[in-house]
Coordinates of C-alpha atoms in Angstrom, one line a residue:
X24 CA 11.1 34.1 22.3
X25 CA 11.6 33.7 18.9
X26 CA 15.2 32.3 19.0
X27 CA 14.4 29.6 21.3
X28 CA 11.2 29.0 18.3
X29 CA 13.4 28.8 16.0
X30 CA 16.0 26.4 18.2
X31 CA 13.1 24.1 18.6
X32 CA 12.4 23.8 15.0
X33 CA 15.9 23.3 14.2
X34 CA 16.3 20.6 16.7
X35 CA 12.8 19.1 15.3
X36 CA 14.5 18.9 12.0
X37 CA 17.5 17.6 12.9
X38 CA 15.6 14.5 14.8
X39 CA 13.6 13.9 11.7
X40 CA 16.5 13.6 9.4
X41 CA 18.3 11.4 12.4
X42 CA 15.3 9.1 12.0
X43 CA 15.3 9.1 8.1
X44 CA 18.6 8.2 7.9
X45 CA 18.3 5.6 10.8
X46 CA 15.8 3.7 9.0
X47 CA 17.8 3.8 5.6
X48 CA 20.5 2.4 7.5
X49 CA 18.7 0.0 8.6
X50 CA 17.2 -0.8 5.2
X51 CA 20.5 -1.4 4.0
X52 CA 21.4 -3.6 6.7
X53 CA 18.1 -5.9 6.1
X54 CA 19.0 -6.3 2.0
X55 CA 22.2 -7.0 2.8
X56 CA 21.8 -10.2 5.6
X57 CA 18.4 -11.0 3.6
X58 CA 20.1 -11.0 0.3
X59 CA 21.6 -14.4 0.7
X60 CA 20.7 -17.8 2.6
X61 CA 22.7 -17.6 6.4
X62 CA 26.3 -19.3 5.4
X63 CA 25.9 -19.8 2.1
X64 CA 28.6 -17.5 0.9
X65 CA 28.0 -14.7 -1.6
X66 CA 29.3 -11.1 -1.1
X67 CA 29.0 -10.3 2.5
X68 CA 30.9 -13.8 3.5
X69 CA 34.2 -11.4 2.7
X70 CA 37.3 -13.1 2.4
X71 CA 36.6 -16.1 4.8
X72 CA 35.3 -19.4 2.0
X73 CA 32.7 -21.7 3.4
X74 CA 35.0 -24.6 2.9
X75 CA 38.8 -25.2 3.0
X76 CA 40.4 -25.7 -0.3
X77 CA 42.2 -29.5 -0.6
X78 CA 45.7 -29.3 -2.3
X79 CA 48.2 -32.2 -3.5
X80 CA 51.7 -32.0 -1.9
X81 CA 53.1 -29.7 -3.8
X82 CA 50.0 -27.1 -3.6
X83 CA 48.1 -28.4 -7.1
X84 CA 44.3 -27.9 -6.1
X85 CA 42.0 -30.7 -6.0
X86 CA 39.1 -29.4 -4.6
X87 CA 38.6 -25.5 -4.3
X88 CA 35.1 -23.2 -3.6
X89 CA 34.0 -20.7 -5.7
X90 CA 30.2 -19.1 -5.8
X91 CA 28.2 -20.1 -8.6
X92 CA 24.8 -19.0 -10.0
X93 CA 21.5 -20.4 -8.5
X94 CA 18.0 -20.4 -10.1
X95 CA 14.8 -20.8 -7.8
X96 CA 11.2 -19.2 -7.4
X97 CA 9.1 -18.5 -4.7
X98 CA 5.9 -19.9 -6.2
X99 CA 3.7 -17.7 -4.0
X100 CA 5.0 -14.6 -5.4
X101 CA 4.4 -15.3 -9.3
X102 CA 2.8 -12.0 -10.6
X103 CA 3.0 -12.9 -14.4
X104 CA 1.1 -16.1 -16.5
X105 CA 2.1 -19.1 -14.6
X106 CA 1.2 -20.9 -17.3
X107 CA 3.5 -18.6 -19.9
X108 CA 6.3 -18.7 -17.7
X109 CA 6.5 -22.4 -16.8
X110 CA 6.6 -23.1 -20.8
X111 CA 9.9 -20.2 -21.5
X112 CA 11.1 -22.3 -18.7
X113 CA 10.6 -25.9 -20.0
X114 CA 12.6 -24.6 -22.6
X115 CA 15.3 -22.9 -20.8
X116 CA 15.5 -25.9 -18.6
X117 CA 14.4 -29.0 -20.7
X118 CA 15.4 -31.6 -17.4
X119 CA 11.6 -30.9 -16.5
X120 CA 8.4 -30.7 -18.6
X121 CA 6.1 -27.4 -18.7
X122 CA 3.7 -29.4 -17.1
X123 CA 5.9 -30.2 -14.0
X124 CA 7.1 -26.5 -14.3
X125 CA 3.6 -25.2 -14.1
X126 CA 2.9 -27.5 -10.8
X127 CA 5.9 -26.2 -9.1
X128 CA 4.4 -22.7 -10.0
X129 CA 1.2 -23.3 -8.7
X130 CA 2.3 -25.0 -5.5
X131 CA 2.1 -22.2 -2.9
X132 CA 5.5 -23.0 -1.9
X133 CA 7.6 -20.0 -0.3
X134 CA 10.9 -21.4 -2.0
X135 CA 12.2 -23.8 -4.4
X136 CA 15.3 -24.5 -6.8
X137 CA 15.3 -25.2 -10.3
X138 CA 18.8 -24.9 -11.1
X139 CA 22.3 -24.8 -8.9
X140 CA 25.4 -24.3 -10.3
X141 CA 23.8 -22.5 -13.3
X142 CA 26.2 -21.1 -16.2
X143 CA 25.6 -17.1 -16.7
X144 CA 24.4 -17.2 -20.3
X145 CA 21.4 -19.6 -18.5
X146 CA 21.2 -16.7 -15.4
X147 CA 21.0 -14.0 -18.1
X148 CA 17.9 -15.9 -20.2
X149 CA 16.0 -16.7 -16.7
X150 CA 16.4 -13.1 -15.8
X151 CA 15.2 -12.0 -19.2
X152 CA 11.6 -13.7 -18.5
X153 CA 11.6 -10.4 -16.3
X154 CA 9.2 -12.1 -13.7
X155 CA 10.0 -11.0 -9.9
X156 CA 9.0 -14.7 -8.3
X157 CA 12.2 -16.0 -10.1
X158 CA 14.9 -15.6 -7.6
X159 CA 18.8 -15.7 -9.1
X160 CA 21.3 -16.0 -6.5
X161 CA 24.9 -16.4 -5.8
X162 CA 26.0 -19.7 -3.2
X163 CA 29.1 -21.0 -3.0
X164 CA 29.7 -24.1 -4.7
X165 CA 32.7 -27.1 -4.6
X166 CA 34.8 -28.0 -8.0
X167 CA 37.7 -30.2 -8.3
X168 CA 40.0 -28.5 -10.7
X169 CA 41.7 -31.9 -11.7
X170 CA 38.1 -33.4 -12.9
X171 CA 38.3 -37.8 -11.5
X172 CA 42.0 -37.2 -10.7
X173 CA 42.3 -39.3 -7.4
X174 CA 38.1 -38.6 -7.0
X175 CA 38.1 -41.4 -4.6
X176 CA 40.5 -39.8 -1.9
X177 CA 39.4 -36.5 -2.6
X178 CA 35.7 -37.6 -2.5
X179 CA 33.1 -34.8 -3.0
X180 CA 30.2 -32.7 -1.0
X181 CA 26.7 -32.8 -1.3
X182 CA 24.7 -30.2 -3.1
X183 CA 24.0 -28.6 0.4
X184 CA 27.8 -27.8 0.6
X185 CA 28.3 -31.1 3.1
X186 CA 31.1 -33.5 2.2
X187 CA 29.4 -37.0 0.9
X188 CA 32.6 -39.0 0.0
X189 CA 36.1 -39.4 0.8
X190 CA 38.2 -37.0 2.7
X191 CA 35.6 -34.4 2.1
X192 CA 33.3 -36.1 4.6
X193 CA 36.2 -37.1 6.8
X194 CA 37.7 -33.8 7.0
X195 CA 34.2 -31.8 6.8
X196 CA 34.4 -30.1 10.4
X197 CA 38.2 -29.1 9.7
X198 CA 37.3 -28.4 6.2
X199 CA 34.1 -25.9 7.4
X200 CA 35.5 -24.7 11.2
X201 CA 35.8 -20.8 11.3
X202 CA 39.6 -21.4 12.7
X203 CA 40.4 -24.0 10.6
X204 CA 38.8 -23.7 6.7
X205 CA 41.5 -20.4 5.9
X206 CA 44.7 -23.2 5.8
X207 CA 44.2 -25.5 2.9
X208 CA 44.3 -29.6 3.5
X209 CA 47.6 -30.7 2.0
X210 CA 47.7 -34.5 1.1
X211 CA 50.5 -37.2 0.5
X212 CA 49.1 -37.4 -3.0
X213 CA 51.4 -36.2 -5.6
X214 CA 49.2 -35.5 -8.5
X215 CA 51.4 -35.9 -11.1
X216 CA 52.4 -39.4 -9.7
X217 CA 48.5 -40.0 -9.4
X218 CA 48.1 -39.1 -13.1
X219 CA 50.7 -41.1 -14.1
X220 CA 49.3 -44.0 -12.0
X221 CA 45.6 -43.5 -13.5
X222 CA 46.6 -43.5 -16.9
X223 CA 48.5 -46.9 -17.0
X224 CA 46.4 -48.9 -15.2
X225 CA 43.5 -47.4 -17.1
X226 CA 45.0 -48.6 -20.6
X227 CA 45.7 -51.9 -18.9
X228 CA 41.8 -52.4 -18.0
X229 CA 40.6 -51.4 -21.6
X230 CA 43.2 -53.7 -23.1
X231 CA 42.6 -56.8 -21.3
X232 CA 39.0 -55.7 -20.6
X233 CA 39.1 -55.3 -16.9
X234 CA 35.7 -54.9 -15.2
X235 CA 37.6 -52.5 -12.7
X236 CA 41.7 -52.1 -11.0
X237 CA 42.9 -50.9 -8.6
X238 CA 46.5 -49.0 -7.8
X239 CA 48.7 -47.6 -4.8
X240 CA 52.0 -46.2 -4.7
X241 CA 53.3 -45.1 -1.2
X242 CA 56.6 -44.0 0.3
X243 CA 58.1 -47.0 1.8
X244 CA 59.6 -44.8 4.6
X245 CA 56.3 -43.1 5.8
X246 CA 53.6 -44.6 4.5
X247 CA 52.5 -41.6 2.8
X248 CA 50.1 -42.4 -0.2
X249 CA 51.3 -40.8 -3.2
X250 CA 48.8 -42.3 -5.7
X251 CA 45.7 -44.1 -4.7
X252 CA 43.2 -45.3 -7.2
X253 CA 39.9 -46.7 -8.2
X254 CA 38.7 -47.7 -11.6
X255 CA 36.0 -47.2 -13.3
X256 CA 36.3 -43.4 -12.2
X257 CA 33.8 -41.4 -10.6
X258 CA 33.6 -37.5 -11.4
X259 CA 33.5 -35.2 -8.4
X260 CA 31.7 -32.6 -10.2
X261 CA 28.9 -34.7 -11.3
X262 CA 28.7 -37.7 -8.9
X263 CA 24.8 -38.0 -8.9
X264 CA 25.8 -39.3 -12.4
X265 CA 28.4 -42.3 -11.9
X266 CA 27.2 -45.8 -11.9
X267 CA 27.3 -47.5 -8.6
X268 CA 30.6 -49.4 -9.9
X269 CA 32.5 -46.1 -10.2
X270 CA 31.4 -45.1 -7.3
X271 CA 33.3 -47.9 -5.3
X272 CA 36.7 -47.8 -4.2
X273 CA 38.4 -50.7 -5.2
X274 CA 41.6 -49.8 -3.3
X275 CA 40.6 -49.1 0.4
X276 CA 37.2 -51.1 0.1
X277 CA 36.9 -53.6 -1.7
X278 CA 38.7 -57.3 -0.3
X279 CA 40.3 -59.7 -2.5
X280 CA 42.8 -62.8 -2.0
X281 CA 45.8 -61.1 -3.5
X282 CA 47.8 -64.8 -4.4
X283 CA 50.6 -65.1 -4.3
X284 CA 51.7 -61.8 -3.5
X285 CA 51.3 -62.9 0.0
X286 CA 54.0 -65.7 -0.5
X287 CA 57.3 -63.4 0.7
X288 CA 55.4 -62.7 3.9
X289 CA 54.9 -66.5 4.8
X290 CA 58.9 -66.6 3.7
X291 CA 60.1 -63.5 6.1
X292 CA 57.6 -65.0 8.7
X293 CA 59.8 -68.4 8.3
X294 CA 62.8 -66.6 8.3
X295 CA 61.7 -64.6 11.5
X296 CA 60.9 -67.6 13.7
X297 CA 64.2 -69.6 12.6
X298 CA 62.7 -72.0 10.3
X299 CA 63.9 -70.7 7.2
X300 CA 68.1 -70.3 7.6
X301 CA 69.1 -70.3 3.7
X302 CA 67.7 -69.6 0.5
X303 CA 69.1 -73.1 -0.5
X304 CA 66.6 -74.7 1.9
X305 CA 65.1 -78.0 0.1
X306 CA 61.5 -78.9 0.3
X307 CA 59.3 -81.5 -1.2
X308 CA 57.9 -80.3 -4.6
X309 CA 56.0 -82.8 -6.4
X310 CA 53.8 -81.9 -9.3
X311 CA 50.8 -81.9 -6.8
X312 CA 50.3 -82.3 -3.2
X313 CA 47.0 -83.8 -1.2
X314 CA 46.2 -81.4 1.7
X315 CA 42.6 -83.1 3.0
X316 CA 40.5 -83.4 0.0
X317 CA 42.0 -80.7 -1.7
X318 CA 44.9 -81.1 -4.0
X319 CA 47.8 -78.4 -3.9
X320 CA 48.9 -77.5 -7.9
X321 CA 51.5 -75.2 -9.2
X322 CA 51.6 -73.3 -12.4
X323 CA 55.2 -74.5 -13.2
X324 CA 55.4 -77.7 -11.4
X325 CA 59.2 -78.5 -10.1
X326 CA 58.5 -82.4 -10.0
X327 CA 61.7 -82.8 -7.6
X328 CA 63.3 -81.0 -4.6
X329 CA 63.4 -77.5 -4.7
X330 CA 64.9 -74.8 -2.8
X331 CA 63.6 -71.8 -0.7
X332 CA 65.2 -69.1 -3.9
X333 CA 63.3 -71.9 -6.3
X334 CA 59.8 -72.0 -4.7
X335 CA 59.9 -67.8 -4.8
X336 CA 61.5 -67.7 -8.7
X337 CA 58.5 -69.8 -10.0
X338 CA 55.6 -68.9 -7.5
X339 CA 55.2 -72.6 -6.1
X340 CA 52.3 -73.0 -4.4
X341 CA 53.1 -76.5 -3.2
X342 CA 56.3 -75.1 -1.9
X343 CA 54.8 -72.4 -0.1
X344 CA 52.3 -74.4 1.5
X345 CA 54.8 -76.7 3.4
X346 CA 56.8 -73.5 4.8
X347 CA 53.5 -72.0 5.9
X348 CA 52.7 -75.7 7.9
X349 CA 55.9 -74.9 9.7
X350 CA 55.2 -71.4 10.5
X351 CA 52.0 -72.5 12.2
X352 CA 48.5 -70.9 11.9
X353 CA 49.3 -69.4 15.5
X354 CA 52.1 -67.9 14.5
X355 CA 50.9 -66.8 10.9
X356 CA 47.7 -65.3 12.8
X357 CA 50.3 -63.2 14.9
X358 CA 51.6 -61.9 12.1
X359 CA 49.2 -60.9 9.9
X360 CA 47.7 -59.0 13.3
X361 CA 50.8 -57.4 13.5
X362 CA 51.2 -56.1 9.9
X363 CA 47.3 -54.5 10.6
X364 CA 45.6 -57.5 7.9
X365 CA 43.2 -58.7 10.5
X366 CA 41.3 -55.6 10.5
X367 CA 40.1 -52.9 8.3
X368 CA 43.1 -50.8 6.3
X369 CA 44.4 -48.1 8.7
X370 CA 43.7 -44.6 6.8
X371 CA 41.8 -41.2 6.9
X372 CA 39.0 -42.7 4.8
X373 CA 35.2 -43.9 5.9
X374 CA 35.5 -46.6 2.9
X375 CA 37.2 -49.3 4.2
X376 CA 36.4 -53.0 4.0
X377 CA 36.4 -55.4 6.2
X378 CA 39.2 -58.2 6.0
X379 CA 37.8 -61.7 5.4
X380 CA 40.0 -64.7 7.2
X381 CA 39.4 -68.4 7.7
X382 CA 38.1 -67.4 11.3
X383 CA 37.2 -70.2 13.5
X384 CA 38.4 -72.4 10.9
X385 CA 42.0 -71.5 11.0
X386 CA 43.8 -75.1 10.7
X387 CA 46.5 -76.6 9.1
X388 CA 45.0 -76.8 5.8
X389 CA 43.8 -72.6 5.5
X390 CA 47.3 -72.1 7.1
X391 CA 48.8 -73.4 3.7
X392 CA 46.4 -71.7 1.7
X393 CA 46.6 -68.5 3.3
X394 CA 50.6 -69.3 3.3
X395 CA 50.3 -68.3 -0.6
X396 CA 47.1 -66.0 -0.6
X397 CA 44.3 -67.6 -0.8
X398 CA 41.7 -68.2 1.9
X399 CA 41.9 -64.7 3.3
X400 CA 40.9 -61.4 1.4
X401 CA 42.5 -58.1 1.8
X402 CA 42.2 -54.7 0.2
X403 CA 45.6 -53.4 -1.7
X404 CA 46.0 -51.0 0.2
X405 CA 46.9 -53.6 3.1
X406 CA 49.1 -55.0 0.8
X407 CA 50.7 -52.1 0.0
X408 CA 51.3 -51.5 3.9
X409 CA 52.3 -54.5 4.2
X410 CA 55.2 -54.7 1.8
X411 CA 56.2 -51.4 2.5
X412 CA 56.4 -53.1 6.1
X413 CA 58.5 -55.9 5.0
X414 CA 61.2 -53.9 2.7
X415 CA 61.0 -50.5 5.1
X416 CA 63.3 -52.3 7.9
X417 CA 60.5 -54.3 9.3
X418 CA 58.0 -51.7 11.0
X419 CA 54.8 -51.3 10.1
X420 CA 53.1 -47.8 10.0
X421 CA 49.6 -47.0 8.9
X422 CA 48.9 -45.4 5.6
X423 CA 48.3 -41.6 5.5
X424 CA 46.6 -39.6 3.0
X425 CA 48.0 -36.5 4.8
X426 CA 51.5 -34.6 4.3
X427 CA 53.7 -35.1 6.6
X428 CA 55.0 -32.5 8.6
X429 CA 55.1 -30.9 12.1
X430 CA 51.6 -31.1 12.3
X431 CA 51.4 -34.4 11.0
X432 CA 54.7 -36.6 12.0
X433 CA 55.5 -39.9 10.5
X434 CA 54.6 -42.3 13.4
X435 CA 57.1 -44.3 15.4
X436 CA 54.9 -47.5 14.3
X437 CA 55.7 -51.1 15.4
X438 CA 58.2 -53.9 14.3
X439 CA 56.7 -56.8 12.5
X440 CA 60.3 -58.3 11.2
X441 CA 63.6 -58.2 11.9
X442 CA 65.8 -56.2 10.2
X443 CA 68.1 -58.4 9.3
X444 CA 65.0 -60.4 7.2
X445 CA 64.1 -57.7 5.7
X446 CA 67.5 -56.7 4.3
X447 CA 67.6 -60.7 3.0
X448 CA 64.2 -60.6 1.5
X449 CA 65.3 -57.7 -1.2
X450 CA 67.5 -60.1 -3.2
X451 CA 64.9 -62.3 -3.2
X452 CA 62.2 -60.4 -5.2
X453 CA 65.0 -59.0 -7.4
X454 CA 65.3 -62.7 -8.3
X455 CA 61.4 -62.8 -8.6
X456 CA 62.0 -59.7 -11.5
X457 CA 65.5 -60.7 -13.0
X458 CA 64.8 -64.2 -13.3
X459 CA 61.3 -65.1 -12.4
X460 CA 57.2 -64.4 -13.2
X461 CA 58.3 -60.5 -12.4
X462 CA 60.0 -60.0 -15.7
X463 CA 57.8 -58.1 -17.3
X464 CA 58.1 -55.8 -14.5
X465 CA 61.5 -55.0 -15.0
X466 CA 62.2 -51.4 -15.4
X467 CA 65.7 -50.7 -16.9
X468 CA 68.1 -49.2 -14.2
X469 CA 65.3 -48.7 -11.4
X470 CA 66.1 -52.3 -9.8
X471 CA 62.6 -53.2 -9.6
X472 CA 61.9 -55.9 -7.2
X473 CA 58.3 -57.8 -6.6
X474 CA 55.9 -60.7 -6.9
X475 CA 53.3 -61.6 -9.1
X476 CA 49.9 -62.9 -8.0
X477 CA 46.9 -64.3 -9.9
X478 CA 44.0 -65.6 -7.7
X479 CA 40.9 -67.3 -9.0
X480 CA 37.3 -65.3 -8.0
X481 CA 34.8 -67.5 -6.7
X482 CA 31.8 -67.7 -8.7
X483 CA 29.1 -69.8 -7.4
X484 CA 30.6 -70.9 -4.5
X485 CA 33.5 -72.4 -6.0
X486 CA 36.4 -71.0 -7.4
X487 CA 36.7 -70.7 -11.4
X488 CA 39.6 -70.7 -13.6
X489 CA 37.9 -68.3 -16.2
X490 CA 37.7 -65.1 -13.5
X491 CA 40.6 -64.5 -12.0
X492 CA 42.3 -60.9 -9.7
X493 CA 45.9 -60.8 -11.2
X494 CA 48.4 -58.4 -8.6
X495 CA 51.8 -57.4 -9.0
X496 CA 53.3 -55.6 -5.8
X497 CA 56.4 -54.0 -6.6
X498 CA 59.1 -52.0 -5.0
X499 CA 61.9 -49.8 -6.3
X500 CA 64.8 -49.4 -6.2
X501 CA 65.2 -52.7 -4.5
X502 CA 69.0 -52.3 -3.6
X503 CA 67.7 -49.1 -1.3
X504 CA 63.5 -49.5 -0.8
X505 CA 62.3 -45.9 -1.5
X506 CA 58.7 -46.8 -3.1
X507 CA 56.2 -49.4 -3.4
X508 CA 53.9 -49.7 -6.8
X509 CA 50.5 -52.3 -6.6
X510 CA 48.9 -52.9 -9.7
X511 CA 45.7 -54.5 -9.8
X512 CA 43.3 -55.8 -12.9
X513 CA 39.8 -57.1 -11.8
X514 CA 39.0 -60.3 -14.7
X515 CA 41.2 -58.8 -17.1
X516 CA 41.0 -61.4 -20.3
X517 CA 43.7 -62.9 -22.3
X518 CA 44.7 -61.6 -25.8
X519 CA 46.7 -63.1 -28.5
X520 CA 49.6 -61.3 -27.2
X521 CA 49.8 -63.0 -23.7
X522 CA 49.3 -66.2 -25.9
X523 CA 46.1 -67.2 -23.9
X524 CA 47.2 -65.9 -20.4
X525 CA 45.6 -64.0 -18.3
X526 CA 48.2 -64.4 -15.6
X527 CA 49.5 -61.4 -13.5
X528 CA 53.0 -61.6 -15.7
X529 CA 51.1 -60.7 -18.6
X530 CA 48.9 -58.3 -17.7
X531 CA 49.8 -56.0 -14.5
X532 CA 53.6 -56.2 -14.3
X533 CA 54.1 -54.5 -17.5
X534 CA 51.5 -51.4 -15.8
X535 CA 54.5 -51.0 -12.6
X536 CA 57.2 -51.2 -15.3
X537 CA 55.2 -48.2 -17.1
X538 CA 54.8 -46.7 -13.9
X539 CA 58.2 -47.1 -12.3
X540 CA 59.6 -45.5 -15.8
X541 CA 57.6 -42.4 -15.5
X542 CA 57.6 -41.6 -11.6
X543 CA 61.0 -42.4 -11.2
X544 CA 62.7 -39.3 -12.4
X545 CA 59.6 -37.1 -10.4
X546 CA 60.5 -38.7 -7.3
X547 CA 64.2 -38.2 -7.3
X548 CA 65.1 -41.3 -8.3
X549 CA 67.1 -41.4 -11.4
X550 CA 67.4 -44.8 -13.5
X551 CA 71.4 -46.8 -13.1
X552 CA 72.0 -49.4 -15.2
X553 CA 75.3 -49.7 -13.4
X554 CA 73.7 -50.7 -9.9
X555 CA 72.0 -53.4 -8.6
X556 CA 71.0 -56.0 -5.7
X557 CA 73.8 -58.0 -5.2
X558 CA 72.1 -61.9 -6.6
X559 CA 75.0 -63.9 -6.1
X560 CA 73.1 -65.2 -2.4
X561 CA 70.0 -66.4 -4.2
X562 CA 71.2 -67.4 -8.0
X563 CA 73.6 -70.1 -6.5
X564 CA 70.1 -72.4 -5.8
X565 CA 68.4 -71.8 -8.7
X566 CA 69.0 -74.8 -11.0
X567 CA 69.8 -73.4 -14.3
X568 CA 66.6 -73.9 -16.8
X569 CA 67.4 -76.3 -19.6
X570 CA 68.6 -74.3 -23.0
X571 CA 70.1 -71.6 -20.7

């Protein structure tokens, strides 16, 4: 009898201190998923981040999660002096009054944040108020490593963790998906390239006092973006504080008429449909040519017959015009639909503006204008596409933000031109840099080839002299296409060293000159003086300028 006593009390203990240690165990378990908001990170999210990190090409973060402090308070559990505490944190805090403290305090509310992404000496000073309504917590939060370094690809989240902008909103579910978030996004964007690209282009704008630019440089072969980029910048890590003009992307966006860096796409179209069968072709130039009631100028009028090399060397509008009549708006329409202009840029971004074309009122006379730029507005990113199209072999493919790989192949894309024109048009542009408006643009030993543009704004309804876009699209090394460099400056002013100009020669050839010089050697491509495009098929119909 008194064994099985005592067996019963043992057992009775044994259940008791079962139960105890159940309910600390489950004590434990509470704090711990009660700790932290659901998904928000912190401790207990282990190893897995709440986002996927974004890297440049060759692995340099852009955008990576880490978990950061939070300050809040649960306003109905204040136990201290509301009116005490909402002053310690006015001063803590200064972005809010002690007045506006106090009413956040005497709300009733179960929850609300007064700081995110707090720095620990701030944590450690909340903290020391020692009140237990104040609620410091851990989340994870987004930083971009490289600061505005290509912000406007990269883009940036939310502060609830959601991407806003860019290929953080494009990319969100792959960026956030359980299977997904562990491998990082790799881009096309070289950031060294892009830093290079940012910093010429932003010397450029201050210079010549450019409201905003624009620049691109992409891999002729797979229209991978290597540098994309928007100025005035916009920083990731504070975006709620960017003017709206930073905040838009110039490149992918915004739609301009590029000038006359459309001009060698009426001439490959010509050459294309037969119209065009020599660079010594002779048109009309006059010093100005009636087309309705408008009248048809050049900056350096020909007055006499000029040839096809000619009317490309000096930019001729007039010239340009007449081969763009014979191409036919039909044909140009065809074209341009082809090489993806008729439609929004083709790339992994949400900010992308529509093109603007003469529509319904495609005749013979916005076939002329559009011939040499004008009349239809584009972002430079199409024209980056485009002559990557044009000196690639003739295909077009869209632009990708993305590296490629296995997972990502370059696509088979579709022919625009022949290959045969597109061989012919790289002596061409040569000319344009050798001998031409390019010059500027002339990088020693990279065999720089390209074309200058400078298009009036409209103001008012009417075009004006005193605003103008200036372009220059350039690829290198012309003898074998390997990269394509746009510049653009948005009303950049002349200075007394452009001797009153505020032309595209002046002002964004010399930023793909800069450019060329310093990506060249990162890309592989190492500058020789001793090579070049072979000339002798254009120079022979250039009429030698008098005192040369």
């Amino acid at each position: 009898m008194g064994v099985a006593v005592t067996h019963f009390r043992l057992m009775v203990v044994l259940l008791a201190f079962a139960f105890v240690t159940l309910l600390i165990v489950m004590k434990l378990i509470w704090m711990a998923v009660s700790s932290e908001p659901a998904g928000r990170g912190g401790d207990g999210a282990g190893l897995i981040p709440d986002r996927g990190d974004i890297i440049d090409r060759n692995g340099m973060q852009l955008a990576r999660t880490f978990n950061a402090w939070s300050i809040a308070v649960h306003p109905d559990k204040i136990l201290g002096d509301r009116r005490a505490i909402a002053g310690q944190l006015a001063e803590l805090m200064p972005e809010r009054t002690a007045a506006q403290y106090l009413a956040i305090l005497n709300s009733g509310k179960s929850f609300v944040y007064l700081r995110r992404r707090a720095l620990p000496e701030l944590v450690r000073a909340v903290n020391a108020i020692g009140e237990p309504g104040i609620a410091l917590g851990r989340e994870p939060e987004r930083l971009y490593p490289q600061g505005a370094l290509a912000a406007h690809v990269v883009g940036y989240t939310n502060l609830d963790g959601a991407g806003a902008a860019g290929l953080e909103r494009e990319y969100n579910a792959r960026l956030t998906g359980e299977t997904t978030r562990m491998a990082p996004l790799q881009l096309s964007i070289d950031a060294r390239v892009q830093q290079a690209l940012e910093s010429q282009l932003g010397e450029a704008m201050a210079h010549f006092s450019a409201i905003g630019a624009a620049g691109i440089v992409m891999d002729v072969r797979t229209s991978e973006v290597l540098a994309l980029t928007s100025l005035p910048e916009i920083n990731p890590n504070a975006p709620g504080k960017a003017s709206p003009e930073a905040g838009f992307n110039r490149a992918t966006l915004g739609v301009y008429e590029l000038g006359s860096t459309f001009k060698p796409f009426t001439v490959a179209m010509a050459m294309d449909s037969g119209i065009i069968t020599s660079f010594g072709q002779m048109y009309d130039c006059p010093r100005a040519l009636k087309a309705g009631r408008f009248t048809i100028t050049d900056t350096h009028p020909f007055g006499r017959r000029c040839s096809v090399a000619e009317i490309m060397k000096e930019s001729s509008n007039i010239g340009t015009a007449q081969i763009a009549m014979e191409v036919g708006a039909e044909r140009q329409r065809a074209f341009l639909k082809r090489m993806g202009f008729l439609e929004p840029v083709s790339i992994e971004l949400g900010e992308r503006g529509r093109t603007l074309t003469p529509g319904a009122n495609w005749g013979e006379i916005a076939t002329m204008t559009v011939g040499y730029g004008h009349g239809i507005a584009v972002t430079p990113l199409h024209l980056a596409t485009g002559y990557a199209t044009l000196f690639n072999g003739g295909i077009w493919r869209p632009a990708t933000l993305i590296k490629t790989g296995p997972h990502h192949p370059v696509p088979a894309g579709r022919r625009v031109f022949t290959e045969e024109t597109s061989d012919r048009m790289r002596a061409l542009l040569r000319l344009v840099v050798t001998n031409g408006t390019g010059k500027n643009a002339n990088a020693p030993g990279y065999r720089v080839g390209g074309k200058t543009g400078t298009a009036e704004k409209i103001q008012g309804g009417r075009y004006t002299h005193g605003a103008v876009v200036t372009t220059f699209a350039g690829v290198f090394p012309m003898d074998d296409p390997r990269y394509v460099v746009i510049a653009m400056l948005d009303e950049p002013k002349a200075t007394k060293e452009t001797y009153g100009f505020h032309t595209a020669g002046w002002n964004v050839a010399p930023v793909v000159k800069q450019v060329v010089a310093r990506i060249g050697p990162l890309l592989g491509v190492a500058p020789d003086e001793g090579r070049d495009v072979d000339l002798t098929g254009v120079l022979q119909y250039v009429r030698p300028e008098k005192g040369k």
